[in-house]
C-alpha cells in the first residue's frame, strides 16, 4: 500500500509575507552585514595574487605593508560584522519563536472541547514547544548564511571567470550536478521532517500520559509494558532520523566527491597552464583560494538546506493546527448577554458526535431560574452530553437551547461562560497553592470574597489545620489532598465565580461519609438562587431537586420530583430501589 503523501502547506511566499516581511528591518540589516562580512572575507585570496605576482618578485616592502593592513582590516571587519549579525538575527529569531509559541497556545486553548476529546495533551505540548523551533533558521543566521553563501559563490564565480574562463567552465559542471542532487534530496526530506514532528508529538504524548498515570501503572505492575511502548516510539523516531541523516549525508558526500574531483582536475589543468605560461602563479593561487570560498558555502548548503527544510516542515504542522476553526469562529455568536436570570429551555434538541448516531434525541424541558434540575440514568445514557450542551461545550445538531429567551447559539461565549460554573467529579486543580486555585476564576477578588467562599465550602475545616493555611502547596492536580478536600476547593472556586448557571457532574461520588457531609452542606450553599443542573449516580443526593429528568438512550423517559417518580414505579423507581439494596 502506497504511503499517502504529506501535503506541503507552507509556501515560500507565505513565509515571506508572514514571517520575513514583518521583520524586514532586521533581515535587511542582517543581509547587509552578511554582504560586508563576505566581501571582507574575499580580501585575503585577492591579496594573495598581488603578493605572489607583484610584491615578492619586486621586493616591494611598501606594497607589502598595505596588503597586510588591508588583510588585517578585512579580518576585523569580518569578525565585527559576524558578531553583530548573530546578535541581531539570532535574538530576533528567539523573539519570534516565543511569539509563535504564544500564538499557537492561544489558538489551541480557544479550540472547541470536541478537539481536545481526540487530541493528546503531550502531543499538543510538543506542537507548541517544538514545531516552531525551526523558524530560527528562517529569520536567524541560517537564512543569512544561505543568502551570504549564494552571494559569496556568485562573486567568486565572477572573479574566477576574470582569472580563467576555461578553468571556471570546468568547475561549473560538477557544481551543476550537485545542485540537481540537492534539489531532489530536499524535496524528499521535507515529508520526513513532517513525519518526525508527528512521531515526536506521539512519543511525547505517551510519555506525558505515563508520568501522569504512574499510580495506575505501578498499581497494575505495568512498568515493563510502558517501557516497551516508549521504546517502540523512540525507535520509530530513530528510524525517521536515520532516513533524514542518510539523505543529508548522501548530499554532503556527493558534494565532497564532485567538488573534490573538480579540485584535482583544476590542479592538473592549472599546473599545465602555469608551465605553458598562460596563467601566472599568483592567478593560480588566487583561483584556488577563491574556489575554496565558492565551494565552502556550497558544502554548507546541505546542512543549511536541511535546517530550512526542517523549519518548513515544522511550520507545515503549525499551520495545520492554526487552521483548526476556533470555538468563537461561529459568526452567529454576536449577542452579549446582560446579567442572566437563568431560565434554560431545551426545545426538540438532538445531538450526534457522528452523523447518523444520535446521542441526544428530541429532548425538550424547561429549567426555571433558581431551580435544581437533576439528570439521572444509566452510564452512557446522555446525561453528561446534556450538561455539555448547557455549558455550550457542544452545539445541538438540531433543535434550540435558549437562556432567558436568547438562543444559546447566538450568544458570545465569553459573555455567557462568565456567568457559568462547573464542578466535576474529578475537578482539575492546578499546581500551586489552595488560595491560587480558589481565586482562579476571579484572580482580582478581594480577601473578603475569598474568605466567604472558603467558609461557604468548608475549606477552612481542613486548611486551619495546615501550617501554611490557604498558602499550602497542593502538588500537581492536587495530589497532596484527599478527594473530599479537592472537591471542596473546586466548590469554593465555583462560589467565588458567582455563576448564574451551575453544572454539578458527579460532585459527590466516591467520597467517605464525613467528606460527603461537608460537601453536601457546601453544595447547598453554592446552589442558592442559581439554576443548577446536577448529574448524580447516587440518587440519595438529589431528593430535594425541583425536577428530576430520567435519561435513557438519549431521551427523557420520566420527569418529576422524587416522590412523584417513586410513585410511578418506573425506571427511576428501579434505579432507586436497586441502589437502596446495595
XYZ file of N, CA and C in Angstrom, residues 85-334:
750
model
N 25.823 40.333 13.301
C 24.827 39.538 12.587
C 24.162 38.540 13.531
N 24.972 37.848 14.302
C 24.440 36.861 15.241
C 23.556 37.524 16.290
N 24.015 38.665 16.810
C 23.244 39.352 17.843
C 21.885 39.823 17.324
N 21.862 40.388 16.126
C 20.612 40.954 15.598
C 19.639 39.851 15.191
N 20.088 38.924 14.358
C 19.169 37.928 13.815
C 18.853 36.805 14.794
N 19.835 36.351 15.557
C 19.571 35.260 16.499
C 18.611 35.695 17.593
N 18.797 36.898 18.103
C 17.896 37.416 19.136
C 16.484 37.580 18.579
N 16.380 38.119 17.355
C 15.067 38.301 16.745
C 14.403 36.949 16.476
N 15.218 35.953 16.090
C 14.670 34.615 15.851
C 14.085 34.024 17.122
N 14.786 34.165 18.244
C 14.272 33.640 19.513
C 13.016 34.402 19.951
N 12.993 35.719 19.673
C 11.798 36.513 19.975
C 10.608 36.014 19.159
N 10.864 35.715 17.876
C 9.808 35.190 17.010
C 9.302 33.844 17.511
N 10.211 32.984 17.942
C 9.815 31.669 18.474
C 8.885 31.839 19.665
N 9.236 32.751 20.573
C 8.399 32.967 21.762
C 7.026 33.498 21.366
N 6.976 34.394 20.363
C 5.693 34.931 19.916
C 4.843 33.861 19.238
N 5.477 33.028 18.420
C 4.740 31.960 17.751
C 4.196 30.954 18.753
N 5.000 30.610 19.750
C 4.521 29.686 20.784
C 3.292 30.260 21.486
N 3.368 31.544 21.808
C 2.231 32.188 22.471
C 1.003 32.187 21.566
N 1.201 32.438 20.263
C 0.074 32.457 19.328
C -0.549 31.068 19.186
N 0.299 30.045 19.082
C -0.216 28.681 18.934
C -0.958 28.252 20.192
N -0.388 28.562 21.371
C -1.061 28.214 22.626
C -2.393 28.938 22.747
N -2.418 30.221 22.375
C -3.663 30.997 22.441
C -4.708 30.418 21.498
N -4.258 29.937 20.331
C -5.198 29.342 19.373
C -5.736 28.015 19.898
N -4.837 27.182 20.403
C -5.243 25.853 20.899
C -6.255 25.985 22.022
N -5.989 26.889 22.953
C -6.834 26.988 24.142
C -8.228 27.505 23.797
N -8.384 28.093 22.590
C -9.690 28.593 22.150
C -10.396 27.616 21.207
N -9.827 26.423 21.032
C -10.470 25.432 20.175
C -11.621 24.764 20.917
N -12.580 24.207 20.195
C -13.736 23.569 20.852
C -13.328 22.368 21.693
N -14.178 22.052 22.673
C -13.946 20.912 23.547
C -13.799 19.625 22.735
N -14.542 19.508 21.652
C -14.503 18.282 20.848
C -13.120 18.042 20.260
N -12.349 19.109 20.029
C -10.981 18.942 19.543
C -10.132 18.221 20.583
N -10.304 18.596 21.850
C -9.495 18.013 22.919
C -9.924 16.585 23.260
N -11.144 16.223 22.865
C -11.598 14.852 23.107
C -10.788 13.845 22.312
N -10.180 14.279 21.208
C -9.419 13.363 20.360
C -7.925 13.684 20.333
N -7.505 14.752 21.000
C -6.093 15.156 20.988
C -5.413 14.749 22.287
N -4.139 14.401 22.188
C -3.359 14.051 23.373
C -2.661 15.297 23.907
N -2.685 15.425 25.228
C -2.094 16.604 25.855
C -0.616 16.731 25.516
N 0.127 15.633 25.677
C 1.561 15.675 25.411
C 1.864 16.015 23.970
N 1.029 15.541 23.053
C 1.222 15.836 21.640
C 1.046 17.322 21.379
N 0.039 17.927 22.011
C -0.183 19.359 21.836
C 0.963 20.172 22.439
N 1.493 19.708 23.567
C 2.647 20.384 24.174
C 3.818 20.380 23.207
N 4.039 19.236 22.554
C 5.123 19.135 21.579
C 4.891 20.071 20.407
N 3.643 20.167 19.969
C 3.331 21.047 18.840
C 3.633 22.508 19.200
N 3.328 22.885 20.429
C 3.543 24.269 20.855
C 5.035 24.567 21.015
N 5.757 23.650 21.661
C 7.138 23.931 22.048
C 8.168 23.578 20.975
N 7.900 22.554 20.159
C 8.931 22.040 19.253
C 8.744 22.486 17.815
N 7.519 22.444 17.315
C 7.303 22.661 15.879
C 7.736 24.046 15.402
N 7.659 25.039 16.277
C 8.006 26.400 15.844
C 9.502 26.690 15.977
N 10.256 25.759 16.568
C 11.682 25.991 16.799
C 12.433 26.300 15.508
N 12.017 25.648 14.409
C 12.767 25.775 13.165
C 12.796 27.163 12.568
N 11.891 28.054 12.999
C 11.860 29.389 12.375
C 13.128 30.183 12.685
N 13.896 29.712 13.672
C 15.157 30.411 13.948
C 16.094 30.346 12.737
N 15.892 29.328 11.895
C 16.720 29.201 10.702
C 16.191 30.036 9.539
N 14.957 30.545 9.664
C 14.395 31.401 8.629
C 14.726 32.868 8.886
N 14.605 33.264 10.141
C 14.883 34.653 10.496
C 16.304 34.791 11.029
N 16.816 33.732 11.623
C 18.136 33.768 12.240
C 19.255 33.629 11.226
N 20.382 33.126 11.703
C 21.591 33.094 10.877
C 21.516 32.064 9.761
N 20.621 31.090 9.853
C 20.524 30.061 8.815
C 20.228 30.662 7.450
N 19.166 31.485 7.385
C 18.803 32.124 6.117
C 19.898 33.086 5.670
N 20.449 33.835 6.636
C 21.504 34.792 6.295
C 22.728 34.066 5.746
N 23.074 32.928 6.352
C 24.212 32.159 5.862
C 23.960 31.642 4.453
N 22.706 31.222 4.201
C 22.397 30.741 2.858
C 22.504 31.874 1.840
N 21.897 33.028 2.165
C 21.977 34.172 1.252
C 23.425 34.613 1.080
N 24.130 34.690 2.217
C 25.541 35.072 2.148
C 26.359 34.069 1.362
N 26.046 32.795 1.520
C 26.754 31.765 0.774
C 26.525 31.878 -0.717
N 25.262 32.117 -1.098
C 24.939 32.294 -2.520
C 25.659 33.518 -3.076
N 25.623 34.612 -2.296
C 26.279 35.848 -2.728
C 27.781 35.641 -2.902
N 28.395 34.982 -1.906
C 29.832 34.714 -1.976
C 30.176 33.873 -3.191
N 29.370 32.855 -3.417
C 29.623 31.965 -4.557
C 29.520 32.719 -5.877
N 28.518 33.612 -5.984
C 28.349 34.369 -7.226
C 29.524 35.334 -7.455
N 29.939 36.023 -6.389
C 31.065 36.956 -6.518
C 32.334 36.201 -6.896
N 32.531 35.067 -6.201
C 33.715 34.251 -6.505
C 33.667 33.734 -7.934
N 32.466 33.379 -8.400
C 32.321 32.878 -9.767
C 32.745 33.940 -10.781
N 32.325 35.192 -10.545
C 32.708 36.289 -11.436
C 34.230 36.468 -11.431
N 34.818 36.446 -10.232
C 36.273 36.611 -10.136
C 37.012 35.450 -10.779
N 36.468 34.240 -10.650
C 37.092 33.079 -11.276
C 37.066 33.191 -12.796
N 35.942 33.689 -13.324
C 35.834 33.875 -14.775
C 36.855 34.906 -15.255
N 37.029 35.976 -14.441
C 38.015 37.005 -14.794
C 39.411 36.405 -14.861
N 39.731 35.529 -13.903
C 41.072 34.929 -13.866
C 41.262 33.923 -14.993
N 40.289 32.984 -15.158
C 40.423 31.956 -16.197
C 39.057 31.389 -16.562
N 38.493 31.784 -17.680
C 37.194 31.252 -18.109
C 37.228 29.745 -18.319
N 38.330 29.201 -18.804
C 38.423 27.765 -19.085
C 38.348 26.945 -17.802
N 39.139 27.330 -16.817
C 39.112 26.620 -15.535
C 37.727 26.736 -14.887
N 37.119 27.904 -14.980
C 35.797 28.123 -14.379
C 34.741 27.234 -15.021
N 34.788 27.101 -16.345
C 33.842 26.242 -17.046
C 33.970 24.798 -16.585
N 35.189 24.370 -16.353
C 35.434 23.010 -15.859
C 34.808 22.810 -14.469
N 34.829 23.872 -13.628
C 34.289 23.791 -12.261
C 32.759 23.714 -12.276
N 32.132 24.411 -13.229
C 30.671 24.526 -13.201
C 29.959 23.202 -13.449
N 30.594 22.275 -14.146
C 29.949 21.005 -14.434
C 29.612 20.223 -13.160
N 30.577 19.946 -12.265
C 30.231 19.225 -11.024
C 29.318 20.040 -10.105
N 29.470 21.368 -10.125
C 28.600 22.215 -9.293
C 27.154 22.090 -9.755
N 26.912 22.070 -11.049
C 25.552 21.914 -11.578
C 24.954 20.564 -11.217
N 25.776 19.496 -11.324
C 25.292 18.154 -10.943
C 24.911 18.134 -9.461
N 25.746 18.760 -8.624
C 25.465 18.807 -7.182
C 24.159 19.562 -6.905
N 23.909 20.642 -7.645
C 22.672 21.403 -7.459
C 21.443 20.560 -7.740
N 21.489 19.768 -8.799
C 20.357 18.886 -9.131
C 20.139 17.842 -8.046
N 21.227 17.270 -7.541
C 21.123 16.266 -6.459
C 20.500 16.887 -5.215
N 20.923 18.101 -4.875
C 20.410 18.780 -3.675
C 18.921 19.062 -3.779
N 18.484 19.563 -4.929
C 17.055 19.854 -5.109
C 16.215 18.590 -4.950
N 16.684 17.496 -5.511
C 15.963 16.230 -5.405
C 15.922 15.755 -3.955
N 17.053 15.869 -3.264
C 17.151 15.379 -1.887
C 16.264 16.175 -0.940
N 16.274 17.507 -1.061
C 15.487 18.326 -0.144
C 13.994 18.198 -0.407
N 13.628 17.873 -1.661
C 12.222 17.584 -1.935
C 11.767 16.310 -1.239
N 12.684 15.368 -1.097
C 12.369 14.102 -0.438
C 12.364 14.220 1.084
N 13.195 15.116 1.615
C 13.413 15.141 3.062
C 12.339 15.928 3.816
N 11.629 16.843 3.156
C 10.621 17.640 3.863
C 9.508 16.783 4.466
N 8.937 15.823 3.711
C 7.940 14.940 4.339
C 8.512 14.124 5.502
N 9.790 13.782 5.429
C 10.416 13.033 6.530
C 10.419 13.884 7.788
N 10.747 15.164 7.651
C 10.750 16.055 8.818
C 9.334 16.258 9.364
N 8.339 16.339 8.463
C 6.953 16.476 8.928
C 6.546 15.239 9.721
N 6.910 14.071 9.205
C 6.587 12.832 9.903
C 7.318 12.762 11.237
N 8.537 13.305 11.292
C 9.286 13.302 12.554
C 8.559 14.118 13.620
N 8.022 15.267 13.205
C 7.265 16.076 14.162
C 6.070 15.315 14.703
N 5.400 14.556 13.841
C 4.245 13.775 14.258
C 4.652 12.679 15.233
N 5.720 11.950 14.901
C 6.187 10.861 15.778
C 6.637 11.423 17.111
N 7.391 12.530 17.069
C 7.882 13.143 18.299
C 6.730 13.565 19.204
N 5.669 14.107 18.591
C 4.493 14.517 19.367
C 3.810 13.303 19.993
N 3.710 12.202 19.247
C 3.077 10.992 19.776
C 3.871 10.417 20.938
N 5.193 10.378 20.782
C 6.049 9.835 21.843
C 5.966 10.723 23.084
N 6.013 12.038 22.874
C 5.893 12.969 23.997
C 4.540 12.824 24.678
N 3.487 12.661 23.878
C 2.147 12.482 24.437
C 2.053 11.237 25.299
N 2.611 10.134 24.810
C 2.568 8.890 25.584
C 3.378 9.018 26.871
N 4.523 9.685 26.791
C 5.342 9.870 27.987
C 4.605 10.711 29.022
N 3.906 11.744 28.561
C 3.127 12.585 29.477
C 2.029 11.765 30.155
N 1.337 10.931 29.382
C 0.305 10.059 29.955
C 0.902 9.091 30.967
N 2.057 8.537 30.632
C 2.710 7.573 31.520
C 3.037 8.203 32.865
N 3.639 9.386 32.820
C 4.020 10.051 34.075
C 2.781 10.494 34.852
N 1.730 10.915 34.133
C 0.503 11.323 34.810
C -0.242 10.157 35.433
N -0.109 8.977 34.836
C -0.818 7.799 35.352
C 0.087 6.821 36.063
N 1.136 7.338 36.710
C 2.142 6.468 37.318
C 1.565 5.579 38.409
N 0.549 6.065 39.141
C -0.042 5.248 40.201
C -0.791 4.044 39.620
N -1.487 4.272 38.499
C -2.188 3.173 37.844
C -1.183 2.160 37.299
N -0.111 2.655 36.707
C 0.914 1.775 36.139
C 1.530 0.899 37.223
N 1.903 1.514 38.328
C 2.515 0.739 39.416
C 1.499 -0.170 40.083
N 0.247 0.329 40.165
C -0.793 -0.487 40.796
C -1.059 -1.774 40.049
N -0.892 -1.765 38.723
C -1.109 -2.969 37.911
C 0.210 -3.620 37.477
N 1.328 -3.161 38.081
C 2.638 -3.733 37.790
C 2.904 -3.717 36.279
N 2.608 -2.572 35.649
C 2.685 -2.482 34.193
C 3.878 -1.657 33.720
N 4.923 -1.553 34.567
C 6.087 -0.760 34.182
C 6.721 -1.272 32.893
N 6.909 -2.607 32.800
C 7.558 -3.167 31.612
C 6.756 -2.897 30.338
N 5.435 -2.927 30.470
C 4.571 -2.652 29.316
C 4.781 -1.233 28.812
N 4.852 -0.271 29.740
C 5.045 1.120 29.353
C 6.448 1.355 28.819
N 7.419 0.660 29.405
C 8.805 0.777 28.919
C 8.889 0.303 27.470
N 8.236 -0.824 27.181
C 8.238 -1.370 25.818
C 7.550 -0.423 24.839
N 6.410 0.147 25.260
C 5.677 1.080 24.399
C 6.528 2.299 24.070
N 7.220 2.828 25.084
C 8.053 4.014 24.864
C 9.248 3.671 23.977
N 9.849 2.506 24.209
C 10.977 2.079 23.379
C 10.573 1.952 21.913
N 9.367 1.440 21.675
C 8.862 1.323 20.304
C 8.740 2.704 19.664
N 8.237 3.665 20.426
C 8.071 5.027 19.913
C 9.400 5.685 19.592
N 10.366 5.584 20.515
C 11.657 6.239 20.266
C 12.416 5.532 19.144
N 12.144 4.239 18.951
C 12.773 3.534 17.837
C 12.216 4.036 16.497
N 10.895 4.296 16.456
C 10.305 4.907 15.254
C 10.946 6.263 14.984
N 11.186 7.022 16.056
C 11.826 8.325 15.909
C 13.243 8.165 15.374
N 13.963 7.148 15.886
C 15.324 6.878 15.423
C 15.354 6.540 13.932
N 14.404 5.695 13.489
C 14.365 5.295 12.084
C 14.085 6.498 11.180
N 13.247 7.417 11.670
C 12.965 8.631 10.906
C 14.207 9.507 10.807
N 14.889 9.697 11.943
C 16.124 10.495 11.946
C 17.166 9.850 11.040
N 17.218 8.512 11.092
C 18.165 7.773 10.253
C 17.910 8.059 8.772
N 16.628 8.110 8.386
C 16.299 8.391 6.982
C 16.784 9.772 6.571
N 16.569 10.768 7.438
C 16.996 12.128 7.094
C 18.519 12.233 7.085
N 19.175 11.560 8.035
C 20.638 11.584 8.060
C 21.222 10.930 6.820
N 20.590 9.836 6.373
C 21.057 9.148 5.169
C 20.984 10.070 3.958
N 19.868 10.794 3.860
C 19.698 11.699 2.716
C 20.680 12.854 2.758
N 20.800 13.503 3.923
C 21.702 14.663 4.029
C 23.159 14.240 3.880
N 23.512 13.083 4.425
C 24.895 12.617 4.289
C 25.211 12.266 2.837
N 24.196 11.778 2.095
C 24.403 11.495 0.673
C 24.701 12.786 -0.090
N 23.953 13.844 0.239
C 24.177 15.133 -0.411
C 25.584 15.644 -0.101
N 25.979 15.554 1.178
C 27.307 16.021 1.579
C 28.401 15.217 0.901
N 28.210 13.901 0.873
C 29.211 13.033 0.239
C 29.311 13.303 -1.252
N 28.154 13.533 -1.894
C 28.160 13.846 -3.324
C 28.918 15.140 -3.584
N 28.703 16.117 -2.702
C 29.407 17.388 -2.852
C 30.907 17.195 -2.687
N 31.280 16.437 -1.670
C 32.705 16.189 -1.434
C 33.351 15.491 -2.629
N 32.660 14.482 -3.174
C 33.193 13.721 -4.307
C 33.317 14.593 -5.557
N 32.207 15.238 -5.921
C 32.202 16.004 -7.165
C 33.166 17.180 -7.113
N 33.122 17.921 -6.008
C 33.974 19.096 -5.918
C 35.428 18.718 -5.669
N 35.624 17.568 -5.011
C 36.999 17.076 -4.835
C 37.620 16.689 -6.162
N 36.840 16.000 -7.000
C 37.327 15.645 -8.337
C 37.611 16.893 -9.162
N 36.743 17.902 -9.002
C 36.961 19.158 -9.715
C 38.266 19.815 -9.272
N 38.548 19.771 -7.978
C 39.785 20.365 -7.463
C 41.007 19.646 -8.021
N 40.903 18.305 -8.092
C 42.017 17.528 -8.646
C 42.242 17.883 -10.114
N 41.136 18.028 -10.847
C 41.257 18.401 -12.246
C 41.872 19.775 -12.417
N 41.474 20.698 -11.562
C 41.997 22.067 -11.626
C 43.495 22.081 -11.344
N 43.901 21.215 -10.402
C 45.328 21.145 -10.091
C 46.126 20.773 -11.344
N 45.589 19.764 -12.080
C 46.303 19.337 -13.279
C 46.252 20.377 -14.377
N 45.035 20.909 -14.647
C 44.884 21.893 -15.713
C 45.641 23.178 -15.370
N 45.523 23.616 -14.115
C 46.208 24.835 -13.692
C 47.719 24.685 -13.765
N 48.211 23.507 -13.329
C 49.654 23.268 -13.408
C 50.146 23.327 -14.845
N 49.385 22.744 -15.747
C 49.746 22.759 -17.161
C 49.777 24.196 -17.692
N 48.751 24.992 -17.311
C 48.668 26.369 -17.802
C 49.813 27.219 -17.249
N 50.241 26.946 -16.017
C 51.379 27.695 -15.458
C 52.652 27.341 -16.209
N 52.812 26.038 -16.479
C 54.016 25.595 -17.172
C 54.068 26.115 -18.602
N 52.894 26.312 -19.207
C 52.861 26.862 -20.571
C 52.772 28.385 -20.562
N 52.850 28.974 -19.357
C 52.864 30.421 -19.155
C 51.604 31.125 -19.662
N 50.455 30.393 -19.628
C 49.165 31.029 -19.947
C 48.434 31.450 -18.665
N 49.049 31.144 -17.520
C 48.475 31.509 -16.221
C 49.622 31.762 -15.270
N 49.550 32.878 -14.517
C 50.606 33.175 -13.553
C 50.377 32.385 -12.273
N 51.453 32.259 -11.496
C 51.338 31.541 -10.223
C 50.385 32.267 -9.277
N 50.446 33.602 -9.305
C 49.542 34.392 -8.462
C 48.092 34.187 -8.851
N 47.820 34.137 -10.170
C 46.445 33.887 -10.635
C 45.966 32.512 -10.173
N 46.886 31.524 -10.291
C 46.502 30.162 -9.881
C 46.205 30.099 -8.378
N 47.049 30.759 -7.565
C 46.827 30.774 -6.109
C 45.509 31.455 -5.775
N 45.260 32.628 -6.430
C 44.006 33.343 -6.182
C 42.816 32.496 -6.633
N 42.973 31.838 -7.801
C 41.882 30.988 -8.301
C 41.576 29.859 -7.314
N 42.629 29.234 -6.786
C 42.450 28.118 -5.842
C 41.770 28.590 -4.565
N 42.209 29.733 -4.028
C 41.601 30.255 -2.799
C 40.155 30.671 -3.031
N 39.904 31.354 -4.150
C 38.540 31.774 -4.463
C 37.631 30.570 -4.700
N 38.193 29.527 -5.302
C 37.413 28.304 -5.499
C 37.002 27.710 -4.157
N 37.928 27.750 -3.205
C 37.586 27.273 -1.867
C 36.473 28.096 -1.237
N 36.545 29.425 -1.434
C 35.499 30.308 -0.913
C 34.162 30.049 -1.603
N 34.195 29.639 -2.865
C 32.952 29.355 -3.582
C 32.392 27.986 -3.181
N 33.293 27.025 -2.965
C 32.856 25.659 -2.662
C 32.356 25.530 -1.221
N 33.007 26.234 -0.279
C 32.641 26.109 1.141
C 31.159 26.379 1.391
N 30.583 27.480 0.862
C 29.139 27.694 1.061
C 28.291 26.610 0.419
N 28.763 26.082 -0.735
C 28.001 25.030 -1.397
C 27.969 23.777 -0.534
N 29.105 23.470 0.096
C 29.144 22.325 1.005
C 28.239 22.557 2.216
N 28.149 23.817 2.665
C 27.292 24.138 3.800
C 25.812 24.075 3.441
N 25.522 24.150 2.142
C 24.124 24.171 1.708
C 23.363 22.936 2.173
N 24.022 21.779 2.199
C 23.335 20.562 2.615
C 22.862 20.669 4.058
N 23.720 21.256 4.923
C 23.347 21.420 6.325
C 22.301 22.515 6.489
N 22.546 23.675 5.867
C 21.596 24.785 5.967
C 20.281 24.419 5.296
N 20.379 23.743 4.145
C 19.165 23.336 3.433
C 18.299 22.413 4.249
N 18.930 21.464 4.979
C 18.148 20.556 5.831
C 17.516 21.307 6.985
N 18.232 22.332 7.505
C 17.670 23.152 8.585
C 16.438 23.915 8.096
N 16.549 24.509 6.910
C 15.425 25.251 6.361
C 14.264 24.316 6.020
N 14.596 23.121 5.526
C 13.550 22.138 5.232
C 12.837 21.716 6.505
N 13.607 21.530 7.577
C 13.009 21.182 8.868
C 12.119 22.317 9.369
N 12.560 23.556 9.135
C 11.755 24.708 9.551
C 10.427 24.721 8.810
N 10.454 24.486 7.502
C 9.222 24.468 6.718
C 8.313 23.321 7.163
N 8.919 22.175 7.491
C 8.117 21.042 7.952
C 7.421 21.368 9.266
N 8.154 22.012 10.191
C 7.537 22.413 11.458
C 6.432 23.429 11.251
N 6.650 24.364 10.325
C 5.626 25.369 10.028
C 4.419 24.737 9.344
N 4.657 23.682 8.557
C 3.539 22.939 7.973
C 2.602 22.454 9.065
N 3.195 21.820 10.090
C 2.394 21.253 11.180
C 1.759 22.362 12.030
N 2.482 23.455 12.207
C 1.912 24.584 12.952
C 0.734 25.177 12.198
N 0.897 25.331 10.872
C -0.184 25.870 10.043
C -1.410 24.964 10.087
N -1.150 23.654 10.086
C -2.238 22.677 10.166
C -3.060 22.884 11.435
N -2.349 23.167 12.538
C -3.021 23.400 13.813
C -3.730 24.746 13.828
N -3.079 25.768 13.285
C -3.662 27.109 13.294
C -4.870 27.213 12.370
N -5.019 26.269 11.443
C -6.183 26.269 10.553
C -7.408 25.628 11.181
N -7.235 25.025 12.362
C -8.386 24.468 13.066
C -9.326 25.615 13.462
N -10.621 25.525 13.138
C -11.531 26.632 13.446
C -11.707 26.833 14.946
N -11.663 28.079 15.370
C -11.819 28.416 16.782
C -13.258 28.205 17.235
N -13.391 28.023 18.535
C -14.725 27.878 19.122
C -15.550 29.134 18.902
N -14.869 30.282 18.837
C -15.555 31.574 18.681
C -15.701 31.976 17.214
N -15.336 31.063 16.289
C -15.363 31.416 14.861
C -16.774 31.493 14.291
N -17.761 30.975 15.043
C -19.150 30.997 14.577
C -19.633 32.444 14.489
N -19.919 32.907 13.265
C -20.318 34.299 13.060
C -21.707 34.604 13.608
N -22.457 33.553 13.944
C -23.794 33.779 14.515
C -23.722 34.248 15.961
N -22.575 34.038 16.597
C -22.434 34.405 18.014
C -22.078 35.886 18.117
N -23.089 36.708 18.155
C -22.885 38.165 18.179
C -23.492 38.837 19.407
